[in-house]
CSV table of N, CA and C in Angstrom, one decimal:
chain,number,residue,atom,x,y,z
A,1,MET,N,6.0,4.4,20.8
A,1,MET,CA,5.0,3.4,20.8
A,1,MET,C,5.6,2.1,20.3
A,2,ARG,N,5.3,1.0,21.0
A,2,ARG,CA,5.8,-0.3,20.6
A,2,ARG,C,4.9,-1.0,19.5
A,3,ILE,N,5.4,-2.0,18.9
A,3,ILE,CA,4.7,-2.7,17.8
A,3,ILE,C,3.3,-3.2,18.2
A,4,GLY,N,3.1,-3.7,19.4
A,4,GLY,CA,1.8,-4.2,19.8
A,4,GLY,C,0.8,-3.1,19.9
A,5,GLU,N,1.2,-2.0,20.5
A,5,GLU,CA,0.3,-0.9,20.6
A,5,GLU,C,-0.1,-0.3,19.3
A,6,LEU,N,0.9,-0.2,18.4
A,6,LEU,CA,0.7,0.3,17.0
A,6,LEU,C,-0.3,-0.6,16.3
A,7,SER,N,-0.1,-1.9,16.5
A,7,SER,CA,-1.0,-2.9,15.9
A,7,SER,C,-2.4,-2.7,16.4
A,8,ARG,N,-2.6,-2.5,17.7
A,8,ARG,CA,-3.9,-2.3,18.3
A,8,ARG,C,-4.6,-1.1,17.8
A,9,VAL,N,-3.8,0.0,17.7
A,9,VAL,CA,-4.3,1.3,17.3
A,9,VAL,C,-4.8,1.3,15.9
A,10,THR,N,-4.0,0.7,15.0
A,10,THR,CA,-4.2,0.7,13.5
A,10,THR,C,-5.0,-0.5,13.0
A,11,GLY,N,-5.0,-1.6,13.7
A,11,GLY,CA,-5.6,-2.8,13.2
A,11,GLY,C,-4.7,-3.5,12.2
A,12,ALA,N,-3.5,-3.1,12.0
A,12,ALA,CA,-2.5,-3.8,11.2
A,12,ALA,C,-1.8,-4.8,12.1
A,13,SER,N,-1.6,-6.0,11.5
A,13,SER,CA,-0.9,-7.0,12.3
A,13,SER,C,0.6,-6.6,12.5
A,14,ALA,N,1.1,-7.1,13.6
A,14,ALA,CA,2.6,-6.9,13.8
A,14,ALA,C,3.4,-7.3,12.6
A,15,ARG,N,3.0,-8.4,12.0
A,15,ARG,CA,3.7,-8.9,10.8
A,15,ARG,C,3.7,-7.9,9.7
A,16,SER,N,2.5,-7.3,9.5
A,16,SER,CA,2.4,-6.3,8.5
A,16,SER,C,3.3,-5.1,8.8
A,17,LEU,N,3.3,-4.7,10.0
A,17,LEU,CA,4.1,-3.5,10.4
A,17,LEU,C,5.6,-3.8,10.2
A,18,ARG,N,6.0,-5.0,10.5
A,18,ARG,CA,7.4,-5.4,10.2
A,18,ARG,C,7.7,-5.4,8.7
A,19,HIS,N,6.7,-5.9,7.9
A,19,HIS,CA,6.8,-5.9,6.5
A,19,HIS,C,6.9,-4.4,5.9
A,20,TYR,N,6.1,-3.5,6.4
A,20,TYR,CA,6.2,-2.1,6.0
A,20,TYR,C,7.5,-1.6,6.3
A,21,GLU,N,8.1,-1.9,7.5
A,21,GLU,CA,9.4,-1.4,7.8
A,21,GLU,C,10.5,-2.0,6.9
A,22,GLN,N,10.3,-3.3,6.6
A,22,GLN,CA,11.3,-3.9,5.7
A,22,GLN,C,11.3,-3.3,4.3
A,23,GLN,N,10.1,-2.9,3.9
A,23,GLN,CA,9.9,-2.3,2.6
A,23,GLN,C,10.3,-0.8,2.5
A,24,GLY,N,10.6,-0.2,3.7
A,24,GLY,CA,11.1,1.1,3.7
A,24,GLY,C,10.0,2.2,3.7
A,25,ILE,N,8.8,1.7,4.1
A,25,ILE,CA,7.6,2.7,4.1
A,25,ILE,C,7.2,3.0,5.5
A,26,LEU,N,7.8,2.5,6.5
A,26,LEU,CA,7.5,2.8,7.9
A,26,LEU,C,8.8,2.7,8.7
A,27,ASP,N,9.1,3.7,9.6
A,27,ASP,CA,10.3,3.7,10.3
A,27,ASP,C,10.1,3.5,11.8
A,28,SER,N,11.1,2.9,12.4
A,28,SER,CA,11.1,2.7,13.9
A,28,SER,C,12.6,2.8,14.3
A,29,VAL,N,12.7,3.0,15.6
A,29,VAL,CA,14.0,3.0,16.2
A,29,VAL,C,14.1,1.8,17.1
A,30,ARG,N,15.3,1.2,17.1
A,30,ARG,CA,15.4,0.0,17.9
A,30,ARG,C,15.9,0.4,19.3
A,31,LEU,N,15.2,0.0,20.3
A,31,LEU,CA,15.6,0.2,21.7
A,31,LEU,C,16.7,-0.7,22.1
A,32,PRO,N,17.4,-0.4,23.2
A,32,PRO,CA,18.6,-1.3,23.6
A,32,PRO,C,18.1,-2.7,23.8
A,33,ASN,N,16.9,-3.0,24.2
A,33,ASN,CA,16.4,-4.3,24.3
A,33,ASN,C,16.0,-5.0,23.0
A,34,GLY,N,16.1,-4.3,21.9
A,34,GLY,CA,15.8,-4.8,20.6
A,34,GLY,C,14.4,-4.5,20.1
A,35,TYR,N,13.5,-4.0,21.0
A,35,TYR,CA,12.2,-3.7,20.7
A,35,TYR,C,12.1,-2.5,19.7
A,36,ARG,N,11.1,-2.6,18.8
A,36,ARG,CA,10.9,-1.4,17.9
A,36,ARG,C,10.1,-0.4,18.7
A,37,ASP,N,10.5,0.9,18.4
A,37,ASP,CA,9.8,2.0,19.0
A,37,ASP,C,9.4,2.9,17.8
A,38,TYR,N,8.1,3.1,17.7
A,38,TYR,CA,7.6,3.9,16.6
A,38,TYR,C,7.2,5.3,17.1
A,39,GLY,N,7.4,6.3,16.2
A,39,GLY,CA,7.2,7.7,16.6
A,39,GLY,C,5.7,8.1,16.7
A,40,PRO,N,5.5,9.3,17.1
A,40,PRO,CA,4.1,9.7,17.3
A,40,PRO,C,3.2,9.8,16.1
A,41,ASP,N,3.8,9.8,14.9
A,41,ASP,CA,3.1,9.9,13.6
A,41,ASP,C,2.9,8.5,13.0
A,42,ALA,N,3.4,7.5,13.6
A,42,ALA,CA,3.4,6.1,13.0
A,42,ALA,C,2.0,5.7,12.7
A,43,ALA,N,1.0,5.9,13.6
A,43,ALA,CA,-0.4,5.4,13.3
A,43,ALA,C,-0.9,6.1,12.1
A,44,GLU,N,-0.7,7.3,11.9
A,44,GLU,CA,-1.2,8.0,10.7
A,44,GLU,C,-0.5,7.5,9.5
A,45,GLN,N,0.8,7.2,9.6
A,45,GLN,CA,1.5,6.7,8.5
A,45,GLN,C,1.0,5.3,8.1
A,46,VAL,N,0.7,4.5,9.1
A,46,VAL,CA,0.2,3.1,8.8
A,46,VAL,C,-1.2,3.3,8.1
A,47,GLU,N,-2.0,4.2,8.5
A,47,GLU,CA,-3.3,4.4,7.9
A,47,GLU,C,-3.1,4.8,6.4
A,48,ARG,N,-2.2,5.7,6.1
A,48,ARG,CA,-1.9,6.1,4.7
A,48,ARG,C,-1.5,4.9,3.9
A,49,ILE,N,-0.5,4.1,4.5
A,49,ILE,CA,0.0,2.9,3.8
A,49,ILE,C,-1.1,2.0,3.5
A,50,ARG,N,-2.0,1.7,4.5
A,50,ARG,CA,-3.1,0.7,4.3
A,50,ARG,C,-4.1,1.2,3.2
A,51,ALA,N,-4.3,2.5,3.2
A,51,ALA,CA,-5.2,3.1,2.2
A,51,ALA,C,-4.6,3.0,0.8
A,52,LEU,N,-3.4,3.2,0.7
A,52,LEU,CA,-2.7,3.1,-0.6
A,52,LEU,C,-2.6,1.7,-1.1
A,53,LEU,N,-2.4,0.7,-0.2
A,53,LEU,CA,-2.4,-0.7,-0.5
A,53,LEU,C,-3.8,-1.1,-1.0
A,54,ALA,N,-4.8,-0.6,-0.3
A,54,ALA,CA,-6.2,-0.9,-0.7
A,54,ALA,C,-6.5,-0.4,-2.1
A,55,LEU,N,-5.8,0.6,-2.5
A,55,LEU,CA,-6.0,1.1,-3.9
A,55,LEU,C,-5.3,0.2,-4.9
A,56,GLY,N,-4.5,-0.7,-4.4
A,56,GLY,CA,-3.8,-1.6,-5.3
A,56,GLY,C,-2.4,-1.2,-5.6
A,57,LEU,N,-1.9,-0.2,-4.9
A,57,LEU,CA,-0.5,0.3,-5.2
A,57,LEU,C,0.5,-0.7,-4.6
A,58,PRO,N,1.5,-1.0,-5.3
A,58,PRO,CA,2.6,-1.9,-4.7
A,58,PRO,C,3.4,-1.0,-3.7
A,59,THR,N,4.1,-1.7,-2.8
A,59,THR,CA,4.9,-1.0,-1.8
A,59,THR,C,6.0,-0.1,-2.4
A,60,GLU,N,6.5,-0.5,-3.5
A,60,GLU,CA,7.6,0.4,-4.1
A,60,GLU,C,7.0,1.7,-4.6
A,61,ALA,N,5.8,1.7,-5.1
A,61,ALA,CA,5.1,2.9,-5.5
A,61,ALA,C,4.8,3.8,-4.2
A,62,ILE,N,4.3,3.1,-3.2
A,62,ILE,CA,4.0,3.8,-1.9
A,62,ILE,C,5.3,4.4,-1.4
A,63,ARG,N,6.4,3.7,-1.4
A,63,ARG,CA,7.7,4.3,-0.9
A,63,ARG,C,8.0,5.6,-1.7
A,64,ASP,N,7.7,5.6,-3.0
A,64,ASP,CA,7.9,6.8,-3.8
A,64,ASP,C,6.9,7.9,-3.5
A,65,LEU,N,5.7,7.5,-3.2
A,65,LEU,CA,4.6,8.4,-3.0
A,65,LEU,C,4.6,9.1,-1.7
A,66,LEU,N,5.0,8.4,-0.6
A,66,LEU,CA,4.9,9.0,0.7
A,66,LEU,C,5.7,10.3,0.9
A,67,PRO,N,6.9,10.4,0.3
A,67,PRO,CA,7.6,11.7,0.5
A,67,PRO,C,7.0,12.9,-0.3
A,68,CYS,N,6.1,12.5,-1.2
A,68,CYS,CA,5.4,13.6,-2.0
A,68,CYS,C,4.2,14.1,-1.3
A,69,GLU,N,3.8,13.6,-0.2
A,69,GLU,CA,2.6,14.0,0.5
A,69,GLU,C,2.8,15.3,1.3
A,70,GLY,N,1.9,16.2,1.2
A,70,GLY,CA,1.9,17.3,2.1
A,70,GLY,C,0.7,17.2,3.1
A,71,PRO,N,0.4,18.2,3.8
A,71,PRO,CA,-0.6,18.1,4.8
A,71,PRO,C,-2.0,17.6,4.3
A,72,ALA,N,-2.3,18.0,3.0
A,72,ALA,CA,-3.6,17.7,2.5
A,72,ALA,C,-3.6,16.5,1.5
A,73,GLY,N,-2.4,15.8,1.5
A,73,GLY,CA,-2.3,14.6,0.6
A,73,GLY,C,-1.2,14.9,-0.4
A,74,PRO,N,-1.2,14.0,-1.5
A,74,PRO,CA,-0.1,14.1,-2.5
A,74,PRO,C,-0.1,15.5,-3.2
A,75,GLU,N,1.1,16.0,-3.3
A,75,GLU,CA,1.4,17.3,-4.0
A,75,GLU,C,2.2,17.1,-5.2
A,76,ALA,N,1.7,17.2,-6.4
A,76,ALA,CA,2.4,16.8,-7.6
A,76,ALA,C,3.7,17.6,-7.8
A,77,ASP,N,3.7,18.9,-7.3
A,77,ASP,CA,4.9,19.7,-7.5
A,77,ASP,C,6.1,19.2,-6.7
A,78,ARG,N,5.8,18.4,-5.7
A,78,ARG,CA,6.9,17.9,-4.8
A,78,ARG,C,7.6,16.7,-5.5
A,79,CYS,N,6.9,15.9,-6.3
A,79,CYS,CA,7.4,14.8,-7.0
A,79,CYS,C,6.7,14.7,-8.4
A,80,PRO,N,7.1,15.5,-9.4
A,80,PRO,CA,6.4,15.5,-10.7
A,80,PRO,C,6.4,14.2,-11.4
A,81,ALA,N,7.4,13.4,-11.4
A,81,ALA,CA,7.5,12.2,-12.1
A,81,ALA,C,6.6,11.1,-11.5
A,82,LEU,N,6.2,11.3,-10.3
A,82,LEU,CA,5.3,10.3,-9.6
A,82,LEU,C,3.9,10.2,-10.3
A,83,ALA,N,3.4,11.3,-10.7
A,83,ALA,CA,2.1,11.3,-11.4
A,83,ALA,C,2.1,10.4,-12.6
A,84,ASP,N,3.1,10.4,-13.4
A,84,ASP,CA,3.2,9.6,-14.5
A,84,ASP,C,3.2,8.1,-14.1
A,85,ARG,N,4.0,7.8,-13.1
A,85,ARG,CA,4.0,6.4,-12.6
A,85,ARG,C,2.7,5.9,-12.1
A,86,ILE,N,2.0,6.8,-11.4
A,86,ILE,CA,0.7,6.4,-10.9
A,86,ILE,C,-0.3,6.3,-12.0
A,87,ARG,N,-0.2,7.1,-13.1
A,87,ARG,CA,-1.1,6.9,-14.2
A,87,ARG,C,-0.8,5.6,-14.9
A,88,ASP,N,0.5,5.3,-15.0
A,88,ASP,CA,0.8,4.0,-15.7
A,88,ASP,C,0.3,2.8,-14.9
A,89,LEU,N,0.3,2.9,-13.5
A,89,LEU,CA,-0.2,1.8,-12.7
A,89,LEU,C,-1.7,1.7,-12.9
A,90,ARG,N,-2.4,2.9,-12.9
A,90,ARG,CA,-3.8,2.9,-13.1
A,90,ARG,C,-4.2,2.3,-14.5
A,91,ASP,N,-3.5,2.7,-15.5
A,91,ASP,CA,-3.8,2.2,-16.9
A,91,ASP,C,-3.6,0.7,-16.9
A,92,ARG,N,-2.6,0.2,-16.3
A,92,ARG,CA,-2.3,-1.3,-16.3
A,92,ARG,C,-3.5,-2.0,-15.5
A,93,MET,N,-3.9,-1.4,-14.4
A,93,MET,CA,-5.0,-2.0,-13.7
A,93,MET,C,-6.3,-1.9,-14.5
A,94,ASP,N,-6.5,-0.9,-15.3
A,94,ASP,CA,-7.7,-0.8,-16.1
A,94,ASP,C,-7.7,-1.9,-17.2
A,95,ARG,N,-6.5,-2.1,-17.8
A,95,ARG,CA,-6.4,-3.2,-18.8
A,95,ARG,C,-6.7,-4.5,-18.1
A,96,GLN,N,-6.1,-4.8,-16.9
A,96,GLN,CA,-6.4,-6.0,-16.3
A,96,GLN,C,-7.9,-6.2,-15.9
A,97,ALA,N,-8.5,-5.1,-15.5
A,97,ALA,CA,-10.0,-5.2,-15.2
A,97,ALA,C,-10.8,-5.5,-16.5
A,98,ALA,N,-10.4,-4.9,-17.6
A,98,ALA,CA,-11.1,-5.2,-18.8
A,98,ALA,C,-10.9,-6.6,-19.2
A,99,GLU,N,-9.7,-7.2,-19.1
A,99,GLU,CA,-9.5,-8.6,-19.4
A,99,GLU,C,-10.3,-9.5,-18.5
A,100,LEU,N,-10.4,-9.2,-17.2
A,100,LEU,CA,-11.2,-10.0,-16.3
A,100,LEU,C,-12.7,-9.9,-16.7
A,101,ALA,N,-13.1,-8.7,-17.1
A,101,ALA,CA,-14.5,-8.6,-17.5
A,101,ALA,C,-14.8,-9.4,-18.8
A,102,ARG,N,-13.9,-9.5,-19.7
A,102,ARG,CA,-14.0,-10.3,-20.9
A,102,ARG,C,-14.1,-11.8,-20.6
A,103,THR,N,-13.2,-12.2,-19.7
A,103,THR,CA,-13.2,-13.6,-19.2
A,103,THR,C,-14.4,-14.0,-18.5
A,104,SER,N,-14.9,-13.1,-17.7
A,104,SER,CA,-16.2,-13.3,-16.9
A,104,SER,C,-17.3,-13.5,-17.9
A,105,ALA,N,-17.4,-12.6,-18.9
A,105,ALA,CA,-18.5,-12.7,-19.9
A,105,ALA,C,-18.4,-14.0,-20.7
A,106,ALA,N,-17.2,-14.4,-21.0
A,106,ALA,CA,-17.0,-15.6,-21.8
A,106,ALA,C,-17.5,-16.8,-20.9
A,107,LEU,N,-17.2,-16.8,-19.7
A,107,LEU,CA,-17.6,-17.9,-18.8
A,107,LEU,C,-19.1,-17.9,-18.6
A,108,THR,N,-19.7,-16.7,-18.6
A,108,THR,CA,-21.2,-16.7,-18.5
A,108,THR,C,-21.8,-17.2,-19.7
A,109,ARG,N,-21.3,-16.9,-20.9
A,109,ARG,CA,-21.8,-17.4,-22.2
A,109,ARG,C,-21.7,-18.9,-22.2
A,110,TYR,N,-20.6,-19.4,-21.7
A,110,TYR,CA,-20.4,-20.9,-21.7
A,110,TYR,C,-21.4,-21.5,-20.8
A,111,LEU,N,-21.6,-21.0,-19.6
A,111,LEU,CA,-22.6,-21.6,-18.7
A,111,LEU,C,-24.0,-21.5,-19.3
A,112,ASP,N,-24.3,-20.4,-19.9
A,112,ASP,CA,-25.7,-20.2,-20.4
A,112,ASP,C,-25.9,-21.2,-21.6
A,113,ALA,N,-24.9,-21.4,-22.4
A,113,ALA,CA,-25.1,-22.3,-23.6
A,113,ALA,C,-25.0,-23.8,-23.2
A,114,ASN,N,-24.3,-24.1,-22.2
A,114,ASN,CA,-24.0,-25.5,-21.9
A,114,ASN,C,-24.6,-26.1,-20.6
A,115,LEU,N,-25.1,-25.3,-19.8
A,115,LEU,CA,-25.7,-25.8,-18.5
A,115,LEU,C,-27.1,-25.4,-18.3
């Protein structure tokens, strides 16, 4: 499957697909004419990538996570250290969310008191 078709099937832009490939989370084969040719599982891979990105995972974490997936999703026994890394990412995101909530509350108090 060529990049345009993969883009149409998944809704991911060609630019995103090239970025995923550059980040090492999507593979293609170069044809003699230089075109990218994606395998039969590429659309499913792109959907997994997009879902993980939507969760806020950076591409380097996704690169580590994808080999740990089995047919039903991530399997901790395939990559035991990955669970710790994902927990650390989650905890960092929780701290950031809490800080944003504090900032939002402070802005609301300011608006209520001054406007």
